[in-house]
Short mmCIF file of N, CA and C in Angstrom, two decimals:
data_model
loop_
_atom_site.label_atom_id
_atom_site.label_comp_id
_atom_site.label_asym_id
_atom_site.label_seq_id
_atom_site.Cartn_x
_atom_site.Cartn_y
_atom_site.Cartn_z
N UNK A 27 -50.08 46.94 -0.15
CA UNK A 27 -49.99 45.84 -1.08
C UNK A 27 -49.59 44.57 -0.14
N UNK A 28 -50.06 43.51 -0.42
CA UNK A 28 -49.81 42.29 0.47
C UNK A 28 -48.34 41.94 0.22
N UNK A 29 -47.69 41.39 1.30
CA UNK A 29 -46.28 41.14 1.18
C UNK A 29 -46.04 40.03 0.10
N UNK A 30 -46.82 39.10 -0.03
CA UNK A 30 -46.70 38.17 -1.14
C UNK A 30 -46.75 38.70 -2.59
N UNK A 31 -47.74 39.49 -2.72
CA UNK A 31 -47.88 40.29 -4.03
C UNK A 31 -46.62 41.10 -4.27
N UNK A 32 -46.30 41.87 -3.25
CA UNK A 32 -45.08 42.73 -3.39
C UNK A 32 -43.75 41.94 -3.69
N UNK A 33 -43.65 40.71 -3.02
CA UNK A 33 -42.44 39.97 -3.40
C UNK A 33 -42.55 39.41 -4.82
N UNK A 34 -43.68 39.07 -5.23
CA UNK A 34 -43.86 38.60 -6.63
C UNK A 34 -43.54 39.81 -7.70
N UNK A 35 -44.02 40.96 -7.25
CA UNK A 35 -43.72 42.12 -8.12
C UNK A 35 -42.25 42.51 -8.11
N UNK A 36 -41.66 42.39 -7.00
CA UNK A 36 -40.13 42.57 -6.97
C UNK A 36 -39.46 41.62 -7.73
N UNK A 37 -39.83 40.39 -7.59
CA UNK A 37 -39.11 39.36 -8.48
C UNK A 37 -39.30 39.61 -10.04
N UNK A 38 -40.56 40.02 -10.33
CA UNK A 38 -40.86 40.39 -11.78
C UNK A 38 -39.97 41.65 -12.15
N UNK A 39 -39.76 42.60 -11.26
CA UNK A 39 -38.94 43.77 -11.54
C UNK A 39 -37.38 43.30 -11.66
N UNK A 40 -36.97 42.35 -11.01
CA UNK A 40 -35.59 41.85 -11.00
C UNK A 40 -35.44 41.18 -12.28
N UNK A 41 -36.41 40.44 -12.79
CA UNK A 41 -36.26 39.62 -14.16
C UNK A 41 -36.29 40.65 -15.14
N UNK A 42 -37.15 41.53 -15.21
CA UNK A 42 -37.37 42.55 -16.23
C UNK A 42 -36.03 43.35 -16.34
N UNK A 43 -35.46 43.79 -15.28
CA UNK A 43 -34.20 44.56 -15.16
C UNK A 43 -33.18 43.89 -15.68
N UNK A 44 -32.91 42.48 -15.33
CA UNK A 44 -31.93 41.72 -15.87
C UNK A 44 -31.94 41.53 -17.52
N UNK A 45 -33.32 41.39 -17.97
CA UNK A 45 -33.49 41.23 -19.42
C UNK A 45 -33.32 42.61 -20.02
N UNK A 46 -33.47 43.61 -19.40
CA UNK A 46 -33.22 44.97 -19.93
C UNK A 46 -31.69 45.13 -20.14
N UNK A 47 -31.00 44.95 -19.00
CA UNK A 47 -29.48 45.04 -19.07
C UNK A 47 -28.87 44.07 -20.12
N UNK A 48 -29.23 42.87 -20.17
CA UNK A 48 -28.75 42.00 -21.21
C UNK A 48 -29.08 42.58 -22.68
N UNK A 49 -30.33 42.96 -22.84
CA UNK A 49 -30.80 43.48 -24.12
C UNK A 49 -29.91 44.77 -24.45
N UNK A 50 -29.55 45.60 -23.62
CA UNK A 50 -28.86 46.82 -23.84
C UNK A 50 -27.34 46.42 -24.06
N UNK A 51 -26.86 45.44 -23.39
CA UNK A 51 -25.43 44.99 -23.74
C UNK A 51 -25.40 44.40 -25.09
N UNK A 52 -26.39 43.55 -25.40
CA UNK A 52 -26.36 43.02 -26.83
C UNK A 52 -26.60 44.00 -27.96
N UNK A 53 -27.46 45.06 -27.62
CA UNK A 53 -27.58 46.18 -28.63
C UNK A 53 -26.23 46.96 -28.70
N UNK A 54 -25.57 47.22 -27.67
CA UNK A 54 -24.24 47.88 -27.70
C UNK A 54 -23.41 47.19 -28.52
N UNK A 55 -23.25 45.78 -28.34
CA UNK A 55 -22.38 44.89 -29.06
C UNK A 55 -22.53 45.07 -30.50
N UNK A 56 -23.83 44.96 -31.03
CA UNK A 56 -24.27 45.08 -32.35
C UNK A 56 -23.83 46.45 -32.93
N UNK A 57 -23.99 47.45 -32.23
CA UNK A 57 -23.65 48.91 -32.73
C UNK A 57 -22.10 48.83 -32.82
N UNK A 58 -21.57 48.34 -31.85
CA UNK A 58 -20.00 48.39 -31.87
C UNK A 58 -19.39 47.60 -33.07
N UNK A 59 -20.01 46.43 -33.29
CA UNK A 59 -19.78 45.64 -34.45
C UNK A 59 -19.90 46.32 -35.81
N UNK A 60 -21.03 47.12 -35.81
CA UNK A 60 -21.35 47.95 -37.07
C UNK A 60 -20.31 48.94 -37.34
N UNK A 61 -19.84 49.55 -36.13
CA UNK A 61 -18.82 50.62 -36.36
C UNK A 61 -17.38 50.14 -36.51
N UNK A 62 -17.20 48.81 -36.20
CA UNK A 62 -15.86 48.27 -36.09
C UNK A 62 -15.06 48.60 -34.89
N UNK A 63 -15.87 48.67 -33.72
CA UNK A 63 -15.20 48.99 -32.57
C UNK A 63 -15.45 47.92 -31.53
N UNK A 64 -14.52 47.98 -30.60
CA UNK A 64 -14.85 47.21 -29.36
C UNK A 64 -15.92 47.71 -28.54
N UNK A 65 -16.78 46.95 -27.91
CA UNK A 65 -17.91 47.45 -27.08
C UNK A 65 -17.47 48.45 -25.99
N UNK A 66 -16.28 48.23 -25.39
CA UNK A 66 -15.81 49.10 -24.42
C UNK A 66 -15.35 50.52 -25.08
N UNK A 67 -14.88 50.49 -26.28
CA UNK A 67 -14.51 51.63 -26.94
C UNK A 67 -15.73 52.48 -27.28
N UNK A 68 -16.80 51.73 -27.77
CA UNK A 68 -18.06 52.37 -28.12
C UNK A 68 -18.51 53.02 -26.87
N UNK A 69 -18.64 52.53 -25.75
CA UNK A 69 -19.08 52.94 -24.53
C UNK A 69 -18.36 54.14 -24.17
N UNK A 70 -17.00 54.19 -24.20
CA UNK A 70 -16.17 55.11 -23.89
C UNK A 70 -16.51 56.36 -24.79
N UNK A 71 -16.60 56.18 -26.06
CA UNK A 71 -16.94 57.22 -27.11
C UNK A 71 -18.32 57.91 -26.62
N UNK A 72 -19.20 56.86 -26.32
CA UNK A 72 -20.51 57.36 -25.88
C UNK A 72 -20.44 58.37 -24.74
N UNK A 73 -19.67 57.91 -23.64
CA UNK A 73 -19.63 58.82 -22.56
C UNK A 73 -18.75 60.12 -22.83
N UNK A 74 -17.92 59.92 -23.66
CA UNK A 74 -17.03 61.26 -24.11
C UNK A 74 -17.94 62.17 -24.70
N UNK A 75 -18.92 61.71 -25.52
CA UNK A 75 -19.88 62.64 -26.26
C UNK A 75 -20.91 63.17 -25.26
N UNK A 76 -21.08 62.71 -24.06
CA UNK A 76 -21.95 63.20 -23.15
C UNK A 76 -21.29 64.23 -22.11
N UNK A 77 -20.02 64.23 -22.21
CA UNK A 77 -19.04 65.17 -21.37
C UNK A 77 -19.29 66.51 -21.86
N UNK A 78 -19.04 67.59 -21.03
CA UNK A 78 -19.18 68.92 -21.37
C UNK A 78 -18.00 69.43 -22.45
N UNK A 79 -16.99 68.61 -22.68
CA UNK A 79 -15.99 69.09 -23.41
C UNK A 79 -14.73 68.08 -23.29
N UNK A 80 -13.52 68.40 -23.70
CA UNK A 80 -12.50 67.49 -23.78
C UNK A 80 -12.07 67.24 -22.21
N UNK A 81 -11.73 65.95 -22.05
CA UNK A 81 -11.31 65.51 -20.72
C UNK A 81 -9.95 64.78 -20.73
N UNK A 82 -9.22 64.89 -19.68
CA UNK A 82 -7.85 64.12 -19.54
C UNK A 82 -8.12 62.62 -19.65
N UNK A 83 -7.06 61.84 -19.87
CA UNK A 83 -7.08 60.44 -19.96
C UNK A 83 -7.43 59.95 -18.56
N UNK A 84 -7.20 60.65 -17.60
CA UNK A 84 -7.50 60.15 -16.18
C UNK A 84 -9.02 60.02 -16.00
N UNK A 85 -9.63 61.10 -16.64
CA UNK A 85 -11.17 61.05 -16.56
C UNK A 85 -11.69 59.92 -17.52
N UNK A 86 -11.12 59.64 -18.65
CA UNK A 86 -11.46 58.53 -19.38
C UNK A 86 -11.41 57.18 -18.53
N UNK A 87 -10.25 57.09 -17.79
CA UNK A 87 -10.01 55.87 -16.98
C UNK A 87 -11.16 55.85 -15.86
N UNK A 88 -11.63 56.99 -15.29
CA UNK A 88 -12.55 57.04 -14.25
C UNK A 88 -13.88 56.64 -14.75
N UNK A 89 -14.25 57.23 -15.96
CA UNK A 89 -15.53 56.95 -16.66
C UNK A 89 -15.79 55.43 -16.91
N UNK A 90 -14.50 54.87 -17.40
CA UNK A 90 -14.68 53.42 -17.91
C UNK A 90 -14.20 52.42 -16.84
N UNK A 91 -13.74 52.89 -15.79
CA UNK A 91 -13.16 51.89 -14.75
C UNK A 91 -11.95 51.23 -15.12
N UNK A 92 -11.33 51.69 -16.25
CA UNK A 92 -10.03 51.17 -16.56
C UNK A 92 -8.81 51.81 -15.83
N UNK A 93 -7.65 51.18 -15.82
CA UNK A 93 -6.47 51.80 -15.33
C UNK A 93 -6.03 52.82 -16.39
N UNK A 94 -5.15 53.85 -15.97
CA UNK A 94 -4.64 54.83 -16.86
C UNK A 94 -4.05 54.23 -18.03
N UNK A 95 -3.30 53.15 -17.95
CA UNK A 95 -2.63 52.51 -19.09
C UNK A 95 -3.65 51.95 -20.04
N UNK A 96 -4.56 51.24 -19.52
CA UNK A 96 -5.66 50.67 -20.46
C UNK A 96 -6.44 51.78 -21.07
N UNK A 97 -6.75 52.80 -20.47
CA UNK A 97 -7.60 54.03 -20.90
C UNK A 97 -6.73 54.64 -22.01
N UNK A 98 -5.46 54.64 -21.86
CA UNK A 98 -4.52 55.30 -22.79
C UNK A 98 -4.56 54.55 -24.06
N UNK A 99 -4.53 53.17 -23.96
CA UNK A 99 -4.59 52.25 -25.24
C UNK A 99 -5.98 52.24 -25.80
N UNK A 100 -6.99 52.43 -25.01
CA UNK A 100 -8.47 52.67 -25.60
C UNK A 100 -8.57 53.94 -26.35
N UNK A 101 -7.91 55.00 -25.88
CA UNK A 101 -7.94 56.34 -26.55
C UNK A 101 -7.09 56.19 -27.85
N UNK A 102 -5.94 55.43 -27.71
CA UNK A 102 -5.18 55.22 -29.00
C UNK A 102 -5.93 54.53 -30.01
N UNK A 103 -6.72 53.64 -29.81
CA UNK A 103 -7.55 52.92 -30.78
C UNK A 103 -8.63 53.79 -31.25
N UNK A 104 -9.35 54.59 -30.38
CA UNK A 104 -10.34 55.54 -30.92
C UNK A 104 -9.66 56.52 -31.69
N UNK A 105 -8.41 57.17 -31.50
CA UNK A 105 -7.75 58.08 -32.11
C UNK A 105 -7.43 57.48 -33.67
N UNK A 106 -6.95 56.20 -33.66
CA UNK A 106 -6.55 55.59 -34.99
C UNK A 106 -7.83 55.40 -35.88
N UNK A 107 -8.97 55.16 -35.23
CA UNK A 107 -10.15 55.02 -35.94
C UNK A 107 -10.86 56.35 -36.20
N UNK A 108 -10.14 57.38 -35.88
CA UNK A 108 -10.68 58.78 -36.10
C UNK A 108 -11.86 59.31 -35.41
N UNK A 109 -12.05 58.74 -34.21
CA UNK A 109 -13.27 59.14 -33.32
C UNK A 109 -12.85 60.26 -32.34
N UNK A 110 -11.69 60.24 -31.83
CA UNK A 110 -11.17 61.13 -31.00
C UNK A 110 -9.92 61.86 -31.37
N UNK A 111 -9.46 62.93 -30.70
CA UNK A 111 -8.25 63.73 -31.00
C UNK A 111 -7.70 63.97 -29.58
N UNK A 112 -6.50 64.10 -29.50
CA UNK A 112 -5.84 64.46 -28.32
C UNK A 112 -5.30 65.98 -28.47
N UNK A 113 -5.43 66.74 -27.55
CA UNK A 113 -5.04 68.14 -27.58
C UNK A 113 -4.29 68.41 -26.31
N UNK A 114 -3.42 69.46 -26.34
CA UNK A 114 -2.84 69.85 -25.12
C UNK A 114 -3.64 70.78 -24.42
N UNK A 115 -3.85 70.71 -23.14
CA UNK A 115 -4.67 71.61 -22.32
C UNK A 115 -4.13 72.97 -22.45
N UNK A 116 -4.97 73.95 -22.72
CA UNK A 116 -4.46 75.30 -23.00
C UNK A 116 -4.04 76.06 -21.76
N UNK A 117 -4.58 75.55 -20.48
CA UNK A 117 -4.15 76.18 -19.27
C UNK A 117 -2.92 75.42 -18.73
N UNK A 118 -2.75 74.12 -18.89
CA UNK A 118 -1.62 73.33 -18.39
C UNK A 118 -1.13 72.54 -19.61
N UNK A 119 -0.15 73.07 -20.30
CA UNK A 119 0.39 72.35 -21.52
C UNK A 119 0.99 71.07 -21.19
N UNK A 120 1.23 70.70 -19.98
CA UNK A 120 1.66 69.29 -19.71
C UNK A 120 0.61 68.20 -19.89
N UNK A 121 -0.62 68.78 -19.62
CA UNK A 121 -1.78 67.83 -19.62
C UNK A 121 -2.39 67.66 -21.00
N UNK A 122 -2.76 66.35 -21.44
CA UNK A 122 -3.27 66.17 -22.65
C UNK A 122 -4.66 65.82 -22.54
N UNK A 123 -5.56 66.43 -23.37
CA UNK A 123 -7.05 66.27 -23.30
C UNK A 123 -7.48 65.44 -24.37
N UNK A 124 -8.60 64.86 -24.21
CA UNK A 124 -9.19 63.80 -25.21
C UNK A 124 -10.53 64.47 -25.56
N UNK A 125 -10.78 64.60 -26.80
CA UNK A 125 -12.04 65.10 -27.24
C UNK A 125 -12.57 64.28 -28.45
N UNK A 126 -13.96 64.07 -28.49
CA UNK A 126 -14.52 63.42 -29.59
C UNK A 126 -14.44 64.29 -30.85
N UNK A 127 -14.07 63.73 -31.98
CA UNK A 127 -14.16 64.50 -33.12
C UNK A 127 -15.56 64.86 -33.62
N UNK A 128 -15.90 66.24 -33.69
CA UNK A 128 -17.23 66.63 -33.74
C UNK A 128 -18.12 65.96 -34.93
N UNK A 129 -17.48 65.67 -36.05
CA UNK A 129 -18.12 64.98 -37.14
C UNK A 129 -18.35 63.55 -36.74
N UNK A 130 -17.52 62.97 -36.13
CA UNK A 130 -17.70 61.58 -35.68
C UNK A 130 -18.80 61.53 -34.57
N UNK A 131 -18.75 62.55 -33.65
CA UNK A 131 -19.65 62.49 -32.70
C UNK A 131 -21.18 62.68 -33.36
N UNK A 132 -21.20 63.67 -34.33
CA UNK A 132 -22.46 63.78 -34.88
C UNK A 132 -22.98 62.56 -35.64
N UNK A 133 -22.01 61.82 -36.28
CA UNK A 133 -22.34 60.63 -36.94
C UNK A 133 -22.93 59.50 -35.82
N UNK A 134 -22.26 59.44 -34.71
CA UNK A 134 -22.67 58.40 -33.84
C UNK A 134 -24.01 58.81 -33.22
N UNK A 135 -24.21 60.28 -33.05
CA UNK A 135 -25.58 60.73 -32.54
C UNK A 135 -26.67 60.32 -33.51
N UNK A 136 -26.35 60.54 -34.90
CA UNK A 136 -27.22 60.17 -35.92
C UNK A 136 -27.62 58.64 -35.88
N UNK A 137 -26.48 57.90 -35.74
CA UNK A 137 -26.78 56.40 -35.46
C UNK A 137 -27.77 56.10 -34.40
N UNK A 138 -27.46 56.73 -33.26
CA UNK A 138 -28.32 56.45 -32.17
C UNK A 138 -29.67 56.87 -32.47
N UNK A 139 -29.87 57.97 -33.03
CA UNK A 139 -31.23 58.50 -33.46
C UNK A 139 -31.97 57.57 -34.24
N UNK A 140 -31.28 57.02 -35.28
CA UNK A 140 -31.87 56.12 -36.34
C UNK A 140 -32.28 54.86 -35.57
N UNK A 141 -31.38 54.26 -34.73
CA UNK A 141 -31.68 53.13 -34.04
C UNK A 141 -32.61 53.13 -32.98
N UNK A 142 -32.66 54.42 -32.28
CA UNK A 142 -33.61 54.62 -31.19
C UNK A 142 -34.88 55.37 -31.69
N UNK A 143 -34.98 55.53 -33.00
CA UNK A 143 -36.17 56.33 -33.61
C UNK A 143 -37.44 55.99 -33.09
N UNK A 144 -37.74 54.81 -32.86
CA UNK A 144 -39.13 54.25 -32.50
C UNK A 144 -39.18 54.25 -30.94
N UNK A 145 -38.01 54.55 -30.20
CA UNK A 145 -38.11 54.63 -28.70
C UNK A 145 -39.12 55.50 -28.09
N UNK A 146 -39.28 56.55 -28.79
CA UNK A 146 -40.09 57.69 -28.19
C UNK A 146 -41.53 57.14 -28.16
N UNK A 147 -42.01 56.30 -29.21
CA UNK A 147 -43.33 55.90 -29.31
C UNK A 147 -43.62 54.82 -28.05
N UNK A 148 -42.53 54.28 -27.60
CA UNK A 148 -42.87 53.35 -26.34
C UNK A 148 -43.48 54.22 -25.28
N UNK A 149 -43.32 55.41 -25.26
CA UNK A 149 -43.77 56.31 -24.09
C UNK A 149 -44.97 57.22 -24.52
N UNK A 150 -45.42 57.10 -25.73
CA UNK A 150 -46.41 57.92 -26.13
C UNK A 150 -47.73 57.92 -25.22
N UNK A 151 -47.95 56.76 -24.68
CA UNK A 151 -49.28 56.59 -23.76
C UNK A 151 -48.98 57.15 -22.42
N UNK A 152 -47.79 57.69 -22.11
CA UNK A 152 -47.53 58.31 -20.73
C UNK A 152 -47.76 59.74 -20.78
N UNK A 153 -48.35 60.30 -19.55
CA UNK A 153 -48.39 61.78 -19.43
C UNK A 153 -47.24 62.14 -18.95
N UNK A 154 -46.99 63.53 -18.86
CA UNK A 154 -45.70 64.20 -18.53
C UNK A 154 -45.19 63.71 -17.17
N UNK A 155 -46.17 63.51 -16.29
CA UNK A 155 -45.63 63.17 -14.82
C UNK A 155 -45.17 61.74 -14.80
N UNK A 156 -45.81 60.89 -15.66
CA UNK A 156 -45.29 59.44 -15.74
C UNK A 156 -43.94 59.46 -16.50
N UNK A 157 -43.89 60.26 -17.49
CA UNK A 157 -42.59 60.45 -18.31
C UNK A 157 -41.51 60.91 -17.34
N UNK A 158 -41.75 62.03 -16.54
CA UNK A 158 -40.78 62.41 -15.54
C UNK A 158 -40.21 61.38 -14.66
N UNK A 159 -41.24 60.51 -14.18
CA UNK A 159 -40.88 59.30 -13.16
C UNK A 159 -40.06 58.31 -13.97
N UNK A 160 -40.22 58.11 -15.16
CA UNK A 160 -39.40 57.16 -16.04
C UNK A 160 -37.97 57.69 -16.11
N UNK A 161 -37.88 58.95 -16.48
CA UNK A 161 -36.59 59.72 -16.51
C UNK A 161 -35.86 59.58 -15.18
N UNK A 162 -36.57 59.91 -14.11
CA UNK A 162 -35.88 59.82 -12.76
C UNK A 162 -35.54 58.45 -12.36
N UNK A 163 -36.20 57.52 -12.77
CA UNK A 163 -35.91 56.06 -12.41
C UNK A 163 -34.68 55.61 -13.30
N UNK A 164 -34.57 56.07 -14.53
CA UNK A 164 -33.42 55.66 -15.28
C UNK A 164 -32.14 56.42 -14.72
N UNK A 165 -32.26 57.64 -14.28
CA UNK A 165 -31.23 58.31 -13.68
C UNK A 165 -30.77 57.71 -12.38
N UNK A 166 -31.69 57.19 -11.58
CA UNK A 166 -31.48 56.60 -10.33
C UNK A 166 -30.76 55.21 -10.70
N UNK A 167 -31.15 54.50 -11.70
CA UNK A 167 -30.75 53.21 -12.00
C UNK A 167 -29.16 53.36 -12.58
N UNK A 168 -28.81 54.33 -13.35
CA UNK A 168 -27.60 54.70 -13.87
C UNK A 168 -26.73 55.00 -12.65
N UNK A 169 -27.13 55.84 -11.71
CA UNK A 169 -26.35 56.10 -10.48
C UNK A 169 -26.09 54.78 -9.69
N UNK A 170 -27.13 54.10 -9.50
CA UNK A 170 -27.04 52.76 -8.78
C UNK A 170 -26.00 51.86 -9.55
N UNK A 171 -26.08 51.78 -10.77
CA UNK A 171 -25.04 50.82 -11.47
C UNK A 171 -23.67 51.41 -11.43
N UNK A 172 -23.55 52.68 -11.40
CA UNK A 172 -22.15 53.33 -11.31
C UNK A 172 -21.68 52.97 -9.90
N UNK A 173 -22.46 53.02 -8.77
CA UNK A 173 -22.09 52.63 -7.47
C UNK A 173 -21.64 51.20 -7.44
N UNK A 174 -22.43 50.33 -8.08
CA UNK A 174 -22.13 49.01 -8.13
C UNK A 174 -20.77 48.64 -8.79
N UNK A 175 -20.59 49.37 -10.00
CA UNK A 175 -19.33 49.13 -10.70
C UNK A 175 -18.04 49.52 -9.78
N UNK A 176 -18.22 50.70 -9.00
CA UNK A 176 -17.24 51.01 -8.15
C UNK A 176 -17.06 50.16 -7.04
N UNK A 177 -18.04 49.52 -6.49
CA UNK A 177 -18.01 48.65 -5.42
C UNK A 177 -17.28 47.35 -5.99
N UNK A 178 -17.65 46.84 -7.11
CA UNK A 178 -16.96 45.66 -7.60
C UNK A 178 -15.53 45.88 -8.05
N UNK A 179 -15.28 47.03 -8.49
CA UNK A 179 -13.83 47.30 -8.89
C UNK A 179 -12.98 47.47 -7.62
N UNK A 180 -13.61 47.78 -6.56
CA UNK A 180 -12.82 47.90 -5.23
C UNK A 180 -12.51 46.61 -4.48
N UNK A 181 -13.24 45.54 -5.20
CA UNK A 181 -13.00 44.30 -4.62
C UNK A 181 -14.11 43.89 -3.65
N UNK A 182 -15.18 44.64 -3.48
CA UNK A 182 -16.10 44.36 -2.48
C UNK A 182 -17.03 43.32 -3.18
N UNK A 183 -17.58 42.39 -2.30
CA UNK A 183 -18.45 41.32 -2.72
C UNK A 183 -19.75 41.98 -3.27
#
């Protein structure tokens, strides 16, 4: 592909990516508003429901990029709202684990399914190989964004 055409295509990709991120942030805000949560609390709850099980508050801090103190306050808010519970770690009773309340996690999952119900139809015209490519690119983008978050939080430009 000609370098000018490639440059225009990369600019188009940049614009589309920025629009997608803004759209996702606004969508997240609307969902958080509907649930009466702060957007950060919603995203914390979202990542907690994607974890394999209960996690310590230090993991909540790592997942959200918050300090331990801020993560503790976030967990406090989610606990008061009935979305998470704290439990003592069975192997180390000194450690407190945070877990999503199963009924609330199911409620959140149903809400995502209702809101994203038509999402699958966006990909109906793709074959399996193209769909695998989209999934791979979304995973790469999530990894990339995670690296950028870490870089920014470390004070790097």
